[in-house]
Amino acid sequence: DLAVIKIDSKTTLPDAVLGLTIAVVLVLTLRPGPDFEGERTTLNLVPFREQVLDWTRRAGPAAAVAEVIGNVTVFVPPGAAAAWRFGRLRGRHAVIGFVAFSLAIEVTQLLFGQRRTADVTDLLLNTTGAMLGFAFGRATVKRVSPRQTGRSP
């Protein structure tokens, strides 16, 4: 089933982009994990433990690096969209919001996940990606005039 996003005349492009990017993140992070024999939902509180294991014993360096890059990049668009949507949002408030969003995902994966790992590394990398996106969004939003965004100065 596909979700339908209704956009009315009061919805702006930043609202739509923020909603869409959050929806994509939720689909990517909350769907069931791969169905390998013996795979189950786990909790990891040791930063980068899974990546070190992948690098040294399991899938290899490419898989470990791809996981790190993937966890960072998937949160860049919501970070940028948040900066575009909430132009006056302070950096520290953005960090708190992104940590809370990522933590909610990890707790949901732990409580309801099917073959997922609730991982502190994901929390760190997701927040890093969101803040990189937020910085990019902040840098680009200043170059757009209020008339182009439809918002008052």
PDB file of C-alpha atoms in Angstrom:
ATOM      1  CA  ASP A   1       0.000   0.000   0.000  1.00  0.00           C
ATOM      2  CA  LEU A   2       1.318   3.398  -0.969  1.00  0.00           C
ATOM      3  CA  ALA A   3       0.710   6.409   1.244  1.00  0.00           C
ATOM      4  CA  VAL A   4      -0.950   9.352  -0.459  1.00  0.00           C
ATOM      5  CA  ILE A   5       0.325  12.813   0.400  1.00  0.00           C
ATOM      6  CA  LYS A   6      -2.327  15.469   0.023  1.00  0.00           C
ATOM      7  CA  ILE A   7      -0.941  18.914  -0.708  1.00  0.00           C
ATOM      8  CA  ASP A   8      -3.292  21.845  -0.386  1.00  0.00           C
ATOM      9  CA  SER A   9      -2.770  25.537  -1.110  1.00  0.00           C
ATOM     10  CA  LYS A  10      -1.321  26.145   2.384  1.00  0.00           C
ATOM     11  CA  THR A  11       1.330  23.450   2.030  1.00  0.00           C
ATOM     12  CA  THR A  12       4.670  24.739   0.847  1.00  0.00           C
ATOM     13  CA  LEU A  13       7.397  22.900  -1.015  1.00  0.00           C
ATOM     14  CA  PRO A  14       9.575  22.651   2.135  1.00  0.00           C
ATOM     15  CA  ASP A  15       6.616  21.032   3.962  1.00  0.00           C
ATOM     16  CA  ALA A  16       6.201  18.470   1.197  1.00  0.00           C
ATOM     17  CA  VAL A  17       9.947  17.742   0.951  1.00  0.00           C
ATOM     18  CA  LEU A  18      10.212  17.315   4.736  1.00  0.00           C
ATOM     19  CA  GLY A  19       7.228  14.960   4.825  1.00  0.00           C
ATOM     20  CA  LEU A  20       8.467  12.924   1.879  1.00  0.00           C
ATOM     21  CA  THR A  21      12.011  12.556   3.204  1.00  0.00           C
ATOM     22  CA  ILE A  22      10.768  11.505   6.641  1.00  0.00           C
ATOM     23  CA  ALA A  23       8.457   8.941   5.009  1.00  0.00           C
ATOM     24  CA  VAL A  24      11.368   7.501   3.005  1.00  0.00           C
ATOM     25  CA  VAL A  25      13.544   7.251   6.138  1.00  0.00           C
ATOM     26  CA  LEU A  26      10.763   5.466   8.027  1.00  0.00           C
ATOM     27  CA  VAL A  27      10.233   2.966   5.212  1.00  0.00           C
ATOM     28  CA  LEU A  28      13.969   2.255   4.970  1.00  0.00           C
ATOM     29  CA  THR A  29      14.498   1.867   8.704  1.00  0.00           C
ATOM     30  CA  LEU A  30      11.336   0.152   9.916  1.00  0.00           C
ATOM     31  CA  ARG A  31      10.756  -2.517   7.272  1.00  0.00           C
ATOM     32  CA  PRO A  32      11.749  -6.059   8.269  1.00  0.00           C
ATOM     33  CA  GLY A  33      15.435  -6.913   7.960  1.00  0.00           C
ATOM     34  CA  PRO A  34      16.871  -9.638   5.728  1.00  0.00           C
ATOM     35  CA  ASP A  35      15.524 -13.117   6.354  1.00  0.00           C
ATOM     36  CA  PHE A  36      18.712 -15.007   7.163  1.00  0.00           C
ATOM     37  CA  GLU A  37      18.489 -18.179   9.211  1.00  0.00           C
ATOM     38  CA  GLY A  38      18.913 -17.363  12.884  1.00  0.00           C
ATOM     39  CA  GLU A  39      18.626 -13.596  12.321  1.00  0.00           C
ATOM     40  CA  ARG A  40      16.760 -11.805  15.114  1.00  0.00           C
ATOM     41  CA  THR A  41      16.216  -8.335  16.537  1.00  0.00           C
ATOM     42  CA  THR A  42      19.192  -7.232  18.619  1.00  0.00           C
ATOM     43  CA  LEU A  43      20.469  -4.288  20.643  1.00  0.00           C
ATOM     44  CA  ASN A  44      23.991  -2.892  20.209  1.00  0.00           C
ATOM     45  CA  LEU A  45      25.250  -0.261  22.652  1.00  0.00           C
ATOM     46  CA  VAL A  46      28.909  -0.393  21.563  1.00  0.00           C
ATOM     47  CA  PRO A  47      29.630   2.275  18.917  1.00  0.00           C
ATOM     48  CA  PHE A  48      30.918   0.875  15.604  1.00  0.00           C
ATOM     49  CA  ARG A  49      31.014  -2.735  16.892  1.00  0.00           C
ATOM     50  CA  GLU A  50      28.954  -4.069  13.964  1.00  0.00           C
ATOM     51  CA  GLN A  51      31.097  -2.204  11.428  1.00  0.00           C
ATOM     52  CA  VAL A  52      34.325  -3.565  12.942  1.00  0.00           C
ATOM     53  CA  LEU A  53      32.878  -7.094  12.868  1.00  0.00           C
ATOM     54  CA  ASP A  54      31.779  -6.606   9.261  1.00  0.00           C
ATOM     55  CA  TRP A  55      35.221  -5.243   8.339  1.00  0.00           C
ATOM     56  CA  THR A  56      37.215  -7.995  10.028  1.00  0.00           C
ATOM     57  CA  ARG A  57      35.056 -11.120  10.114  1.00  0.00           C
ATOM     58  CA  ARG A  58      31.886 -10.949   8.101  1.00  0.00           C
ATOM     59  CA  ALA A  59      31.082  -9.038   4.958  1.00  0.00           C
ATOM     60  CA  GLY A  60      34.387  -7.179   4.514  1.00  0.00           C
ATOM     61  CA  PRO A  61      35.560  -3.560   4.392  1.00  0.00           C
ATOM     62  CA  ALA A  62      33.305  -2.499   1.510  1.00  0.00           C
ATOM     63  CA  ALA A  63      30.167  -3.537   3.384  1.00  0.00           C
ATOM     64  CA  ALA A  64      31.300  -1.782   6.578  1.00  0.00           C
ATOM     65  CA  VAL A  65      32.054   1.460   4.728  1.00  0.00           C
ATOM     66  CA  ALA A  66      28.804   1.236   2.739  1.00  0.00           C
ATOM     67  CA  GLU A  67      26.804   0.885   5.955  1.00  0.00           C
ATOM     68  CA  VAL A  68      28.446   3.969   7.478  1.00  0.00           C
ATOM     69  CA  ILE A  69      27.938   6.029   4.320  1.00  0.00           C
ATOM     70  CA  GLY A  70      24.361   4.794   3.960  1.00  0.00           C
ATOM     71  CA  ASN A  71      23.422   5.672   7.532  1.00  0.00           C
ATOM     72  CA  VAL A  72      24.811   9.182   7.117  1.00  0.00           C
ATOM     73  CA  THR A  73      23.417   9.920   3.651  1.00  0.00           C
ATOM     74  CA  VAL A  74      19.874   8.688   4.283  1.00  0.00           C
ATOM     75  CA  PHE A  75      19.456  11.428   6.917  1.00  0.00           C
ATOM     76  CA  VAL A  76      20.954  14.291   4.871  1.00  0.00           C
ATOM     77  CA  PRO A  77      17.705  15.065   2.967  1.00  0.00           C
ATOM     78  CA  PRO A  78      15.512  15.316   6.100  1.00  0.00           C
ATOM     79  CA  GLY A  79      18.160  17.552   7.683  1.00  0.00           C
ATOM     80  CA  ALA A  80      18.173  19.880   4.690  1.00  0.00           C
ATOM     81  CA  ALA A  81      14.375  19.825   4.486  1.00  0.00           C
ATOM     82  CA  ALA A  82      14.125  20.746   8.181  1.00  0.00           C
ATOM     83  CA  ALA A  83      16.385  23.754   7.597  1.00  0.00           C
ATOM     84  CA  TRP A  84      14.272  24.828   4.617  1.00  0.00           C
ATOM     85  CA  ARG A  85      11.000  24.317   6.508  1.00  0.00           C
ATOM     86  CA  PHE A  86      12.069  25.798   9.856  1.00  0.00           C
ATOM     87  CA  GLY A  87      14.399  28.581   8.723  1.00  0.00           C
ATOM     88  CA  ARG A  88      14.921  30.034  12.188  1.00  0.00           C
ATOM     89  CA  LEU A  89      15.536  26.717  13.945  1.00  0.00           C
ATOM     90  CA  ARG A  90      18.693  26.890  16.052  1.00  0.00           C
ATOM     91  CA  GLY A  91      21.386  24.271  15.581  1.00  0.00           C
ATOM     92  CA  ARG A  92      21.125  22.895  19.116  1.00  0.00           C
ATOM     93  CA  HIS A  93      17.365  22.484  18.762  1.00  0.00           C
ATOM     94  CA  ALA A  94      17.915  20.722  15.444  1.00  0.00           C
ATOM     95  CA  VAL A  95      20.373  18.313  17.102  1.00  0.00           C
ATOM     96  CA  ILE A  96      17.845  17.539  19.843  1.00  0.00           C
ATOM     97  CA  GLY A  97      15.125  16.939  17.258  1.00  0.00           C
ATOM     98  CA  PHE A  98      17.297  14.713  15.062  1.00  0.00           C
ATOM     99  CA  VAL A  99      18.552  12.689  18.046  1.00  0.00           C
ATOM    100  CA  ALA A 100      14.958  12.231  19.217  1.00  0.00           C
ATOM    101  CA  PHE A 101      13.820  11.148  15.730  1.00  0.00           C
ATOM    102  CA  SER A 102      16.673   8.667  15.324  1.00  0.00           C
ATOM    103  CA  LEU A 103      16.254   7.372  18.883  1.00  0.00           C
ATOM    104  CA  ALA A 104      12.539   6.818  18.250  1.00  0.00           C
ATOM    105  CA  ILE A 105      13.433   4.753  15.179  1.00  0.00           C
ATOM    106  CA  GLU A 106      15.972   2.657  17.103  1.00  0.00           C
ATOM    107  CA  VAL A 107      13.555   2.031  20.002  1.00  0.00           C
ATOM    108  CA  THR A 108      10.818   1.088  17.517  1.00  0.00           C
ATOM    109  CA  GLN A 109      13.211  -1.323  15.807  1.00  0.00           C
ATOM    110  CA  LEU A 110      14.037  -2.890  19.168  1.00  0.00           C
ATOM    111  CA  LEU A 111      10.452  -3.217  20.371  1.00  0.00           C
ATOM    112  CA  PHE A 112       8.679  -4.072  17.123  1.00  0.00           C
ATOM    113  CA  GLY A 113      11.451  -4.766  14.622  1.00  0.00           C
ATOM    114  CA  GLN A 114      11.656  -7.935  12.667  1.00  0.00           C
ATOM    115  CA  ARG A 115      15.289  -8.966  12.339  1.00  0.00           C
ATOM    116  CA  ARG A 116      16.609  -5.435  12.945  1.00  0.00           C
ATOM    117  CA  THR A 117      19.436  -4.142  15.152  1.00  0.00           C
ATOM    118  CA  ALA A 118      18.744  -1.177  17.398  1.00  0.00           C
ATOM    119  CA  ASP A 119      22.207   0.341  17.247  1.00  0.00           C
ATOM    120  CA  VAL A 120      23.871   3.286  18.981  1.00  0.00           C
ATOM    121  CA  THR A 121      26.087   3.664  15.901  1.00  0.00           C
ATOM    122  CA  ASP A 122      22.992   4.290  13.789  1.00  0.00           C
ATOM    123  CA  LEU A 123      21.935   6.994  16.244  1.00  0.00           C
ATOM    124  CA  LEU A 124      25.326   8.704  15.903  1.00  0.00           C
ATOM    125  CA  LEU A 125      25.542   8.374  12.112  1.00  0.00           C
ATOM    126  CA  ASN A 126      21.916   9.347  11.485  1.00  0.00           C
ATOM    127  CA  THR A 127      22.294  12.479  13.610  1.00  0.00           C
ATOM    128  CA  THR A 128      25.554  13.322  11.820  1.00  0.00           C
ATOM    129  CA  GLY A 129      23.839  12.989   8.436  1.00  0.00           C
ATOM    130  CA  ALA A 130      20.883  15.082   9.532  1.00  0.00           C
ATOM    131  CA  MET A 131      23.181  17.828  10.826  1.00  0.00           C
ATOM    132  CA  LEU A 132      25.200  17.800   7.582  1.00  0.00           C
ATOM    133  CA  GLY A 133      21.925  18.179   5.710  1.00  0.00           C
ATOM    134  CA  PHE A 134      20.795  20.896   8.117  1.00  0.00           C
ATOM    135  CA  ALA A 135      24.035  22.824   7.531  1.00  0.00           C
ATOM    136  CA  PHE A 136      23.573  22.476   3.768  1.00  0.00           C
ATOM    137  CA  GLY A 137      19.946  23.569   4.036  1.00  0.00           C
ATOM    138  CA  ARG A 138      20.891  26.553   6.170  1.00  0.00           C
ATOM    139  CA  ALA A 139      23.566  27.593   3.673  1.00  0.00           C
ATOM    140  CA  THR A 140      21.168  27.350   0.736  1.00  0.00           C
ATOM    141  CA  VAL A 141      18.078  28.849   2.362  1.00  0.00           C
ATOM    142  CA  LYS A 142      19.880  32.152   2.922  1.00  0.00           C
ATOM    143  CA  ARG A 143      20.351  32.479  -0.829  1.00  0.00           C
ATOM    144  CA  VAL A 144      16.612  32.251  -1.556  1.00  0.00           C
ATOM    145  CA  SER A 145      14.573  35.421  -1.279  1.00  0.00           C
ATOM    146  CA  PRO A 146      11.360  35.472   0.810  1.00  0.00           C
ATOM    147  CA  ARG A 147       9.387  36.133  -2.400  1.00  0.00           C
ATOM    148  CA  GLN A 148      10.633  32.817  -3.876  1.00  0.00           C
ATOM    149  CA  THR A 149       9.602  30.792  -0.823  1.00  0.00           C
ATOM    150  CA  GLY A 150       6.253  32.478  -0.326  1.00  0.00           C
ATOM    151  CA  ARG A 151       7.140  33.334   3.275  1.00  0.00           C
ATOM    152  CA  SER A 152       7.453  36.742   4.836  1.00  0.00           C
ATOM    153  CA  PRO A 153      10.963  37.940   5.791  1.00  0.00           C
TER     154      PRO A 153
END
